[in-house]
Amino acid sequence: MIQMVASRPATGEVSSCRDAYLSAYRWMLLGRILDEKFASLYRAGKIHGGVFIGRGQEALSVAIGQSLRKGDIFAPLIRDQAGRLAFGESVLEAARTYLGSVLGPMRGRDGNVHRGRPKEGYLPMISHLGAMIPVVNGMLLARRFKGIAGTVGATCLGEGGTSTGAFHEALNQAAVEKLPLVLIIANNQFAYSTPSSRQFACRSLVDRAAGYGVEGHSLDGTDLTACLKVVGEAVANARDGRGPQLVVARLLRLCGHGEHDDAGYVDTKLKQSPVGRDCLKVAGEYLVRQNWAERETLVAWRNEATQKVEEAIAKAQREPAPDPYTENWCALASKHLSEVYE
Amino acid sequence: MSITYLEAIRLAQKRALAEDPRVFIYGQDVGAFGGAFKATKNLAQEFPGRVIDAPISEDAMVGAAIGAAIEGMRPIIEMQFADFSTVGFNQIINQAAALHWRTQVPCPITIRLPSGGTSGGGPFHSQSMEAIYAHYPGLIVMTPATVEDAYSMLLEAVAIDDPVIFCEHKYLYYHLKADQLPTEAMPTGKARIARSGRDLTIVAYSAMVHEALAVAEELATEGTEVEVVDLRSIKPLDTDTVMASVARTGRLLCVGEAFPWGGVTAEVIARVASEGFGLLDAPPQRLNAKDTPVPYHPNLWAVHRPTARSIVVAARKLLRQ
């Protein structure tokens, strides 16, 4: 009896734990609905280029965005809508980029998931996997040079991205420099259509942590509680000067690689296995079971999020597209050094 | 006092470190060891913590430089050999070169590429990569041919708000000497008339400038006056100076140490042909390395790249036309 009481968190901890969970759930929900809206716009032919959504990865993603603070660095990947929102991106910013509004951060020069604000520590990914890791390292190194302590850099990758040389070089670099890097791997079982068995041969990717001399964590990426706890600890460890943290989550991508892909190659048995659980559904049920929210409240939150998304999309759709005739076709910051080819 | 091209590069870095706290150097063996060519000799001791040994990870080296630049630093990356920059190619062309266009955030990094052939260097320690980098929007590509330019252009590279590929020629490291460091410099993007003449223009850059000057010297004894244009930077490329020279001479020979397909010599000829066709008294010519990997043996290497011997043959042929 005494033991049970001792292991039960104090009241304050329960409420902060509950608040974090509720907040995370609502970001997940908003991310899911925004993703679904982009997917539907894609099917309606309203989006130029591809749409890449994070269905099934929201719990992991939101845990990253929510564990970071203002002043930290975040380099998300293609399935991190929930984490982006939790880190501070607005729905409008995402909508503007997907819809090519000239008022968006990328002004039509880059689109969809390739968006960010580098000066605010929010990096716009390039398509080459693993390539953002050393950029985060460099930002952290610069902060060390400038004597800025206590900030963390987090970046995300799928299990497929761990096969790149860039991943190896950058994780090793972070380890050598003992940087406060949190590298989150979503092992979502498929890199486009290639199963994990064709991607790596080790028992678990987290075993690689020892090889790099960094701390490793593994978790069930379908469980929001685990995501918040483990990712939160990894971020705290990095902030405490314990060097790079490698976090590996098991989950299943509940969508195609992009919306052009029906993911027909995913085995039904895998979808029905524990790894195939929908983290949003699991989190919603947990909220109800804990009496932290009523079912009606979840519905109300969904409606609220839908409303928010619709408004942002409608606004972005009315905004001007980039004008090729007034565009400044100059790639250099030093305009006087650019050559004119017309 | 005599200063080599290599020492000028070291001194430029020393000055950059001394004058700008945002500057740091990152590369393999650049720290206490002073670099494979000693271009950073004693700098780690003089500037503790700012000249940092990197693991053998060119991709991560460049990536980290980009991140540091986003945070306001001015990193100098030393590639041990230009040839190894291929491992960092993705970061250079897709991340560094594209960053300002995509985000309006400048990317002031300098990547030093010890370039070009030396005797015995072989296929993987001899390459001239400038044209590949010049192909990509968002990069500046410098190819200094003199001690003075090696010094002043490297300082300029660090000051420029864009990624600069600094192609320093290994053959010139020890061969080239100057009495003193320059106190003033030509602006980036401006070519230099290395020697004036009225009969033939040879456009060259980096080590080939000196081969061209040797040819000019030889032909002068026969009464032919060759004008040698040193491009200094190949991107931006000073078409005006080239065109003005061709207007004077009517004949153009472009010489480059890189492989023959495409490249700087082709670009120069394309520009002159399209904008200054009427200035030409003979078809413009180009001379490059052979279309094979760079050979190891000195006998082969001497013939693989253009030298005064092969350039003079091409020049004479062009003068007869």
XYZ file of C-alpha atoms in Angstrom:
663
model
C 0.000 0.000 0.000
C 2.763 2.352 1.027
C 4.630 1.354 -2.078
C 1.693 2.296 -4.312
C 1.383 5.692 -2.717
C 5.114 6.247 -3.059
C 5.075 5.421 -6.747
C 2.105 7.634 -7.464
C 3.115 11.060 -8.741
C 2.415 14.066 -6.562
C -0.689 16.077 -7.404
C 1.309 18.864 -9.046
C 3.098 16.373 -11.270
C -0.192 14.783 -12.279
C -1.633 18.093 -13.370
C 1.492 19.107 -15.280
C 1.593 15.659 -16.855
C -2.085 15.992 -17.765
C -1.627 19.510 -19.123
C 1.264 18.397 -21.299
C -0.761 15.459 -22.578
C -3.828 17.581 -23.319
C -1.780 20.218 -25.076
C 0.083 17.575 -27.083
C -3.164 15.868 -28.051
C -4.590 19.105 -29.404
C -1.462 19.806 -31.491
C -1.643 16.234 -32.798
C -5.258 16.728 -33.706
C -4.569 20.023 -35.434
C -1.647 18.472 -37.304
C -3.781 15.511 -38.398
C -6.607 17.715 -39.625
C -4.240 20.065 -41.428
C -2.542 17.092 -43.089
C -5.922 15.671 -44.108
C -6.864 19.019 -45.591
C -3.657 19.147 -47.628
C -4.312 15.590 -48.810
C -7.792 16.514 -49.898
C -6.570 19.640 -51.697
C -3.978 17.455 -53.418
C -6.650 15.050 -54.636
C -8.640 18.030 -55.907
C -5.610 19.171 -57.884
C -5.246 22.355 -55.853
C -1.642 21.818 -54.788
C 1.448 22.056 -56.972
C 3.855 19.222 -56.273
C 3.532 16.544 -53.633
C 1.860 16.295 -50.257
C 3.565 14.417 -47.444
C 1.677 13.779 -44.251
C 2.521 12.493 -40.798
C -0.439 10.193 -40.131
C 0.621 7.794 -37.399
C 3.647 9.827 -36.362
C 1.941 12.713 -34.622
C 2.652 11.498 -31.075
C 6.376 11.289 -31.669
C 6.471 14.524 -33.616
C 4.498 16.556 -31.115
C 6.696 15.300 -28.296
C 9.680 16.907 -29.993
C 7.988 20.222 -30.719
C 6.580 20.375 -27.225
C 9.827 19.423 -25.471
C 11.752 22.224 -27.154
C 11.758 25.785 -25.883
C 11.964 29.126 -27.552
C 15.570 29.607 -28.604
C 16.079 25.915 -29.330
C 16.673 24.609 -32.855
C 14.301 22.335 -34.729
C 14.929 20.741 -38.118
C 11.788 18.723 -38.835
C 11.335 16.202 -41.628
C 8.392 15.454 -43.885
C 6.072 13.891 -41.281
C 6.362 16.516 -38.582
C 3.329 18.728 -39.007
C 2.315 18.173 -35.377
C 5.811 18.953 -34.103
C 6.072 22.049 -36.270
C 2.843 23.411 -34.811
C 3.942 22.639 -31.271
C 7.290 24.337 -31.956
C 5.511 27.500 -33.023
C 4.671 27.310 -36.713
C 1.243 28.740 -37.491
C -1.336 26.877 -39.542
C -1.329 29.832 -41.925
C 2.413 29.521 -42.521
C 2.004 25.865 -43.473
C -0.998 26.664 -45.670
C 0.820 29.499 -47.420
C 3.754 27.269 -48.281
C 1.624 24.402 -49.585
C -0.530 26.770 -51.599
C 2.397 28.812 -52.917
C 1.357 32.138 -51.406
C 3.960 34.826 -51.916
C 3.319 35.896 -48.320
C 4.575 32.581 -46.946
C 8.086 32.145 -45.578
C 9.307 30.526 -48.810
C 7.433 32.925 -51.142
C 6.791 30.245 -53.738
C 10.500 29.598 -54.145
C 10.170 26.379 -52.229
C 7.067 24.496 -51.223
C 5.232 21.930 -49.134
C 7.424 20.500 -46.349
C 10.444 22.626 -47.325
C 9.658 25.537 -45.104
C 11.174 27.217 -42.092
C 12.687 30.329 -40.616
C 16.386 29.645 -40.084
C 16.999 32.789 -38.065
C 14.365 31.615 -35.596
C 15.991 28.212 -35.242
C 13.383 26.532 -37.436
C 15.172 24.979 -40.399
C 13.692 24.318 -43.837
C 14.685 20.791 -44.809
C 16.297 19.889 -48.090
C 15.253 16.577 -49.618
C 18.515 14.765 -49.047
C 18.134 12.630 -45.949
C 20.482 13.234 -43.070
C 21.568 16.544 -44.569
C 19.957 18.674 -41.875
C 21.799 17.012 -38.999
C 25.187 18.689 -39.523
C 23.472 22.036 -40.061
C 21.946 21.718 -36.597
C 25.398 20.708 -35.333
C 26.882 23.848 -36.865
C 24.280 26.056 -35.237
C 25.018 24.445 -31.889
C 28.767 24.888 -32.455
C 28.192 28.559 -33.243
C 26.301 28.977 -30.005
C 29.178 27.408 -28.149
C 31.511 29.917 -29.837
C 29.220 32.732 -28.787
C 28.953 31.464 -25.228
C 25.241 30.722 -25.463
C 24.502 27.767 -23.209
C 21.397 25.741 -22.483
C 19.887 25.478 -25.945
C 19.197 22.205 -27.691
C 18.954 21.233 -31.355
C 16.557 18.515 -32.444
C 16.109 16.925 -35.830
C 14.101 14.042 -37.228
C 14.731 11.229 -39.637
C 13.084 8.020 -40.746
C 14.811 4.669 -40.477
C 15.648 4.935 -44.177
C 17.632 8.102 -43.564
C 19.917 6.239 -41.165
C 21.415 4.421 -44.139
C 22.988 7.586 -45.501
C 26.574 8.668 -45.103
C 25.318 12.061 -43.984
C 23.625 10.486 -40.955
C 26.802 8.712 -39.945
C 29.067 11.694 -40.479
C 26.808 14.056 -38.593
C 25.996 11.861 -35.595
C 29.670 11.081 -35.221
C 30.494 14.773 -35.533
C 27.970 15.660 -32.838
C 29.418 12.960 -30.589
C 33.004 14.143 -31.118
C 31.967 17.708 -30.291
C 29.596 16.540 -27.524
C 26.833 18.753 -28.875
C 23.342 19.053 -27.353
C 21.776 17.304 -30.346
C 18.625 15.213 -30.113
C 18.291 12.979 -33.144
C 14.883 11.387 -33.428
C 14.422 8.354 -35.643
C 10.894 7.351 -36.575
C 11.217 3.736 -37.568
C 7.949 3.713 -39.469
C 8.774 0.372 -41.125
C 8.987 1.681 -44.693
C 11.264 4.079 -46.545
C 8.894 4.823 -49.406
C 8.223 1.165 -50.292
C 11.382 -0.414 -48.893
C 10.841 -2.361 -45.666
C 13.193 -1.976 -42.706
C 14.608 -5.454 -43.396
C 16.208 -4.046 -46.550
C 17.436 -0.944 -44.742
C 19.467 -2.245 -41.810
C 20.551 -5.547 -40.313
C 21.092 -4.670 -36.671
C 18.610 -5.782 -34.016
C 17.444 -2.271 -33.329
C 18.680 1.077 -34.578
C 19.072 2.202 -30.989
C 21.953 -0.264 -30.654
C 23.921 2.084 -32.858
C 24.009 4.681 -30.092
C 26.773 2.777 -28.302
C 28.824 2.719 -31.482
C 28.730 6.492 -31.675
C 29.299 6.956 -27.949
C 25.948 8.658 -27.421
C 22.951 7.911 -25.230
C 20.207 5.885 -26.882
C 16.496 5.653 -26.142
C 13.829 3.497 -27.689
C 10.105 3.777 -27.344
C 6.692 2.880 -28.632
C 5.877 5.728 -30.988
C 2.163 4.980 -30.900
C 1.973 5.877 -27.218
C 1.879 9.593 -26.515
C 2.762 9.091 -22.842
C 5.946 7.270 -23.789
C 6.776 9.837 -26.466
C 6.419 12.795 -24.112
C 8.401 11.041 -21.406
C 11.267 9.664 -23.472
C 11.685 12.578 -25.871
C 11.342 14.983 -22.950
C 14.103 13.147 -21.089
C 16.350 13.103 -24.147
C 15.926 16.852 -24.613
C 16.585 17.439 -20.914
C 19.709 15.257 -21.052
C 21.053 17.188 -24.002
C 20.313 20.441 -22.239
C 22.156 19.185 -19.178
C 25.347 18.709 -21.194
C 25.139 14.939 -21.607
C 25.861 15.155 -25.317
C 23.900 13.832 -28.286
C 20.803 11.715 -27.689
C 19.585 9.147 -30.197
C 15.876 8.378 -29.895
C 14.358 5.539 -31.887
C 10.590 5.138 -32.029
C 8.681 2.136 -33.374
C 5.533 2.994 -35.267
C 3.870 2.522 -38.635
C 3.396 5.089 -41.330
C -0.410 5.119 -41.695
C -0.309 6.640 -45.163
C 1.670 6.410 -48.356
C 5.103 7.932 -48.740
C 3.264 10.862 -50.263
C -0.334 11.283 -51.260
C 0.507 9.917 -54.713
C 1.287 6.548 -53.095
C -1.480 4.152 -51.979
C 0.977 2.120 -49.869
C -0.465 -1.126 -51.221
C 2.793 -2.811 -50.245
C 2.053 -2.572 -46.493
C 0.999 -5.971 -45.122
C -2.430 -6.029 -43.459
C -1.007 -8.064 -40.559
C 1.426 -5.282 -39.809
C -1.384 -2.736 -39.849
C -3.289 -4.844 -37.337
C -0.290 -5.389 -35.058
C 0.461 -3.135 -32.053
C 2.933 -1.102 -34.128
C 0.083 -0.235 -36.485
C -2.049 1.491 -33.832
C -3.148 5.018 -34.616
C -1.428 7.199 -32.019
C -4.142 9.849 -32.195
C -6.869 7.324 -31.491
C -4.843 5.745 -28.701
C -4.250 9.161 -27.138
C -7.921 10.137 -27.380
C -9.007 6.916 -25.684
C -6.426 7.449 -22.968
C -7.763 10.953 -22.316
C -11.275 9.615 -21.880
C -10.137 6.673 -19.768
C -8.204 8.984 -17.457
C -11.213 11.270 -17.198
C -9.051 14.083 -18.504
C -11.576 14.815 -21.256
C -15.109 13.823 -22.276
C -15.782 12.276 -25.668
C -17.839 15.354 -26.520
C -14.866 17.537 -25.701
C -12.733 15.616 -28.180
C -15.377 16.219 -30.826
C -15.500 19.902 -29.958
C -11.712 20.146 -30.219
C -11.841 18.435 -33.598
C -14.439 20.908 -34.821
C -12.417 23.792 -33.505
C -9.268 22.549 -35.244
C -11.164 21.995 -38.472
C -12.477 25.539 -38.322
C -8.968 26.898 -37.763
C -7.595 24.931 -40.698
C -10.428 25.963 -43.028
C -9.915 29.618 -42.188
C -6.171 29.475 -42.816
C -6.613 27.616 -46.099
C -9.263 30.055 -47.283
C -7.005 32.976 -46.431
C -3.931 31.480 -48.119
C -5.978 30.611 -51.206
C -6.971 34.239 -51.644
C -3.399 35.480 -51.361
C -1.272 36.376 -54.379
C 0.963 33.831 -56.060
C 4.537 34.807 -56.910
C 4.906 36.901 -60.055
C 7.706 35.675 -62.332
C 8.022 39.120 -63.918
C 8.680 40.947 -60.676
C 10.611 38.072 -59.075
C 14.191 38.907 -58.164
C 16.007 36.162 -60.059
C 19.182 36.452 -58.060
C 20.482 33.595 -55.927
C 23.228 35.637 -54.279
C 23.011 37.815 -51.209
C 25.778 39.931 -52.798
C 23.700 41.262 -55.664
C 26.625 43.195 -57.135
C 28.375 39.884 -57.820
C 25.531 38.261 -59.696
C 25.703 37.794 -63.433
C 22.908 38.739 -65.771
C 22.103 36.150 -68.399
C 19.173 37.786 -70.193
C 61.217 39.120 -47.581
C 59.663 36.584 -49.862
C 56.125 35.302 -49.464
C 54.855 32.172 -51.166
C 51.318 31.674 -52.468
C 50.783 29.191 -49.631
C 52.071 31.597 -47.003
C 49.781 34.284 -48.385
C 46.837 31.945 -47.819
C 47.996 31.272 -44.273
C 48.493 34.965 -43.574
C 45.084 35.866 -44.992
C 43.473 33.363 -42.637
C 45.526 34.672 -39.752
C 44.364 38.195 -40.487
C 40.743 37.111 -40.868
C 40.895 35.340 -37.490
C 42.540 38.360 -35.870
C 40.136 40.922 -37.268
C 36.821 39.112 -37.154
C 35.693 37.104 -34.111
C 33.067 35.410 -36.289
C 35.761 33.577 -38.260
C 36.829 30.040 -37.457
C 38.599 27.340 -39.450
C 37.349 23.764 -39.605
C 38.961 20.950 -41.527
C 40.973 17.774 -41.314
C 44.354 18.154 -39.587
C 44.086 21.954 -39.557
C 44.575 22.246 -35.784
C 47.858 21.664 -33.951
C 49.284 19.907 -37.024
C 48.715 23.010 -39.172
C 47.085 21.325 -42.161
C 48.263 18.845 -44.770
C 49.954 21.691 -46.663
C 50.623 23.824 -43.561
C 48.164 26.486 -44.666
C 47.031 26.807 -41.044
C 50.452 26.421 -39.413
C 50.506 27.871 -35.874
C 46.990 29.277 -36.240
C 45.495 26.859 -33.706
C 48.123 27.973 -31.191
C 47.564 31.652 -31.918
C 43.774 31.427 -31.909
C 42.843 28.779 -29.343
C 39.539 27.031 -29.992
C 39.037 28.667 -33.378
C 41.007 26.318 -35.619
C 39.334 22.980 -35.221
C 40.206 19.481 -36.392
C 37.279 17.810 -38.124
C 36.623 14.105 -38.491
C 37.011 12.797 -42.058
C 33.501 13.896 -42.868
C 33.309 16.422 -45.680
C 29.515 16.375 -45.756
C 29.288 17.105 -42.039
C 32.068 19.707 -42.256
C 30.205 21.752 -44.834
C 26.858 21.156 -43.153
C 28.227 22.447 -39.863
C 29.691 25.484 -41.601
C 26.259 26.272 -43.028
C 24.649 25.988 -39.609
C 27.316 28.194 -38.077
C 26.823 30.757 -40.858
C 23.078 30.813 -40.163
C 24.002 31.727 -36.598
C 26.163 34.597 -37.838
C 29.629 33.017 -37.964
C 32.071 33.197 -40.912
C 33.553 29.701 -41.174
C 36.454 28.764 -43.406
C 36.418 25.107 -44.394
C 39.614 23.517 -45.593
C 39.122 20.533 -47.849
C 42.324 18.557 -47.685
C 42.198 18.233 -51.466
C 39.655 19.723 -53.879
C 38.951 16.159 -55.002
C 37.451 15.299 -51.596
C 34.909 18.093 -51.822
C 32.772 15.657 -53.825
C 31.855 14.065 -50.496
C 30.564 17.453 -49.334
C 29.063 18.271 -52.728
C 25.480 17.807 -51.596
C 25.824 20.297 -48.758
C 27.614 22.786 -50.998
C 25.231 22.830 -53.924
C 21.900 21.922 -52.353
C 22.155 23.515 -48.966
C 24.715 26.343 -49.013
C 24.116 27.542 -52.564
C 20.330 27.400 -52.261
C 19.910 28.816 -48.768
C 19.709 32.518 -49.553
C 17.390 32.014 -52.506
C 15.059 29.831 -50.458
C 15.082 31.722 -47.169
C 16.727 35.147 -47.668
C 19.237 34.146 -45.008
C 22.797 34.583 -46.314
C 25.323 31.766 -46.120
C 28.769 33.349 -45.735
C 31.064 30.340 -45.818
C 34.433 29.978 -47.511
C 35.458 26.555 -48.758
C 39.125 26.279 -49.616
C 39.885 23.715 -52.299
C 43.563 22.831 -52.789
C 43.176 22.280 -56.499
C 44.914 21.175 -59.654
C 47.697 18.846 -60.501
C 51.131 18.348 -59.094
C 53.667 15.778 -60.183
C 52.711 12.364 -58.812
C 49.329 13.527 -57.513
C 47.344 11.048 -59.563
C 43.602 10.800 -60.202
C 42.335 11.705 -56.723
C 44.674 14.475 -55.597
C 44.824 16.586 -58.749
C 41.387 17.641 -59.815
C 40.183 21.052 -60.873
C 36.588 21.304 -59.653
C 35.850 24.968 -60.358
C 33.522 24.483 -63.322
C 31.295 22.058 -61.439
C 30.740 24.551 -58.649
C 30.387 27.508 -61.012
C 27.519 25.655 -62.660
C 25.358 26.068 -59.558
C 23.472 29.266 -58.797
C 24.312 30.848 -55.480
C 28.054 30.202 -55.394
C 31.059 32.471 -56.014
C 34.091 30.672 -57.451
C 37.534 32.232 -57.091
C 40.655 31.006 -58.887
C 43.600 33.175 -57.805
C 46.736 32.985 -59.936
C 49.076 35.235 -57.962
C 50.369 35.535 -54.411
C 48.676 38.915 -54.124
C 45.318 37.532 -55.250
C 45.637 34.464 -53.036
C 45.883 36.846 -50.093
C 43.399 39.566 -50.963
C 40.803 37.308 -52.558
C 40.758 34.965 -49.564
C 40.092 37.936 -47.288
C 37.380 39.041 -49.697
C 35.929 35.503 -49.731
C 35.489 35.607 -45.959
C 33.839 39.026 -46.163
C 31.366 38.093 -48.909
C 27.858 37.206 -47.714
C 27.641 34.163 -50.009
C 29.315 30.766 -50.138
C 32.678 31.100 -51.855
C 34.548 28.198 -53.424
C 38.161 29.245 -53.171
C 40.248 27.221 -55.638
C 43.869 27.587 -54.586
C 46.352 25.870 -56.862
C 48.695 23.410 -55.191
C 51.278 23.777 -57.956
C 51.547 27.464 -57.105
C 51.867 26.883 -53.339
C 55.661 26.883 -53.308
C 56.565 27.935 -56.861
C 55.060 31.369 -56.682
C 56.620 34.096 -54.577
C 56.068 37.795 -54.025
C 58.104 40.399 -52.205
C 55.265 41.647 -50.080
C 51.589 41.331 -49.338
C 49.271 43.599 -51.307
C 47.856 46.699 -49.695
C 45.069 47.067 -52.204
C 43.194 44.689 -54.444
C 41.030 44.588 -57.529
C 37.346 43.957 -56.810
C 35.967 40.437 -57.025
C 34.572 39.735 -60.456
C 37.126 41.834 -62.293
C 39.646 40.125 -64.554
C 43.236 41.318 -64.839
C 45.319 41.926 -67.918
C 48.372 39.935 -66.866
C 50.266 40.982 -70.004
C 49.262 43.332 -72.795
C 49.443 42.428 -76.446
C 47.712 43.099 -79.754
C 47.920 39.843 -81.737
C 46.209 37.166 -79.669
C 44.231 36.964 -76.421
C 44.870 34.022 -74.141
C 42.260 33.768 -71.404
C 43.419 31.680 -68.454
C 43.025 31.368 -64.696
C 44.864 29.853 -61.785
C 48.091 27.992 -62.672
C 47.394 28.227 -66.406
C 48.002 31.992 -66.271
C 51.694 31.260 -65.753
C 51.816 28.784 -68.631
C 50.156 31.427 -70.806
C 52.651 34.064 -69.686
C 55.516 31.734 -70.623
C 53.974 31.369 -74.083
C 53.654 35.141 -74.397
C 57.304 35.468 -73.490
C 58.329 32.899 -76.090
C 56.205 34.371 -78.878
C 57.422 37.888 -78.060
C 60.874 36.818 -79.227
C 59.291 36.125 -82.614
C 57.577 39.511 -82.713
C 54.101 38.296 -81.710
C 52.390 40.120 -78.879
C 50.099 37.956 -76.796
C 47.650 39.473 -74.340
C 47.031 37.313 -71.282
C 43.787 37.759 -69.364
C 43.727 36.308 -65.847
C 40.074 35.733 -64.993
C 40.783 35.740 -61.200
C 37.248 34.578 -60.443
C 35.372 32.335 -62.829
C 32.063 33.171 -61.205
C 31.376 35.989 -61.604
C 33.155 35.880 -64.941
C 34.363 39.221 -66.271
C 33.083 39.004 -69.840
C 33.687 42.724 -70.446
C 37.436 42.518 -69.942
C 37.635 39.428 -72.151
C 35.550 41.091 -74.842
C 37.636 44.256 -74.751
C 40.767 42.179 -75.162
C 39.331 40.237 -78.079
C 38.321 43.564 -79.627
C 42.002 44.522 -79.548
C 43.453 41.244 -80.803
C 40.733 39.551 -82.878
C 41.944 36.144 -81.766
C 40.968 34.120 -78.683
C 42.491 31.066 -77.071
C 41.049 29.877 -73.736
C 43.124 27.646 -71.527
C 41.977 25.632 -68.530
C 43.436 22.778 -66.511
C 40.036 21.134 -65.997
C 38.561 18.383 -68.154
C 37.433 19.409 -71.635
C 33.664 18.809 -71.577
C 31.880 22.077 -70.852
C 33.626 24.164 -68.279
C 35.182 27.594 -68.064
C 36.842 27.653 -71.468
C 33.596 26.645 -73.162
C 31.712 29.314 -71.240
C 34.152 32.046 -72.244
C 34.010 31.029 -75.891
C 30.221 30.804 -75.833
C 29.993 34.336 -74.470
C 32.475 35.798 -76.924
C 30.890 33.972 -79.849
C 27.391 35.128 -78.989
C 28.160 38.674 -77.932
C 31.328 39.483 -79.871
C 31.286 37.309 -82.981
C 32.156 40.285 -85.167
C 35.290 40.961 -83.144
C 36.835 37.642 -84.109
C 39.256 37.305 -87.011
C 39.513 33.538 -86.518
C 37.448 30.815 -84.840
C 38.007 30.950 -81.070
C 39.963 28.011 -79.673
C 40.151 26.214 -76.365
C 42.685 24.001 -74.708
C 42.010 21.838 -71.665
C 43.269 18.733 -69.940
C 42.674 15.423 -71.679
C 39.370 13.638 -71.234
C 40.763 11.018 -68.863
C 41.348 10.962 -65.120
C 44.525 12.807 -64.137
C 47.465 10.380 -64.511
C 49.995 9.614 -61.828
C 53.256 9.333 -63.762
C 55.028 12.640 -64.484
C 55.498 11.707 -68.154
C 51.777 11.255 -68.592
C 50.787 14.148 -66.357
C 52.996 16.586 -68.283
C 50.998 15.858 -71.415
C 47.601 15.458 -69.780
C 47.242 19.104 -68.805
C 47.963 22.134 -70.982
C 51.494 23.481 -70.584
C 53.443 26.220 -72.308
C 54.548 23.574 -74.819
C 51.052 22.647 -75.903
C 49.639 26.135 -75.559
C 52.278 27.594 -77.874
C 51.350 25.055 -80.552
C 47.681 26.018 -80.276
C 48.601 29.707 -80.274
C 50.740 29.423 -83.413
C 48.014 27.539 -85.218
C 45.476 30.193 -84.299
C 47.817 33.001 -85.352
C 48.162 31.416 -88.829
C 44.404 31.451 -89.379
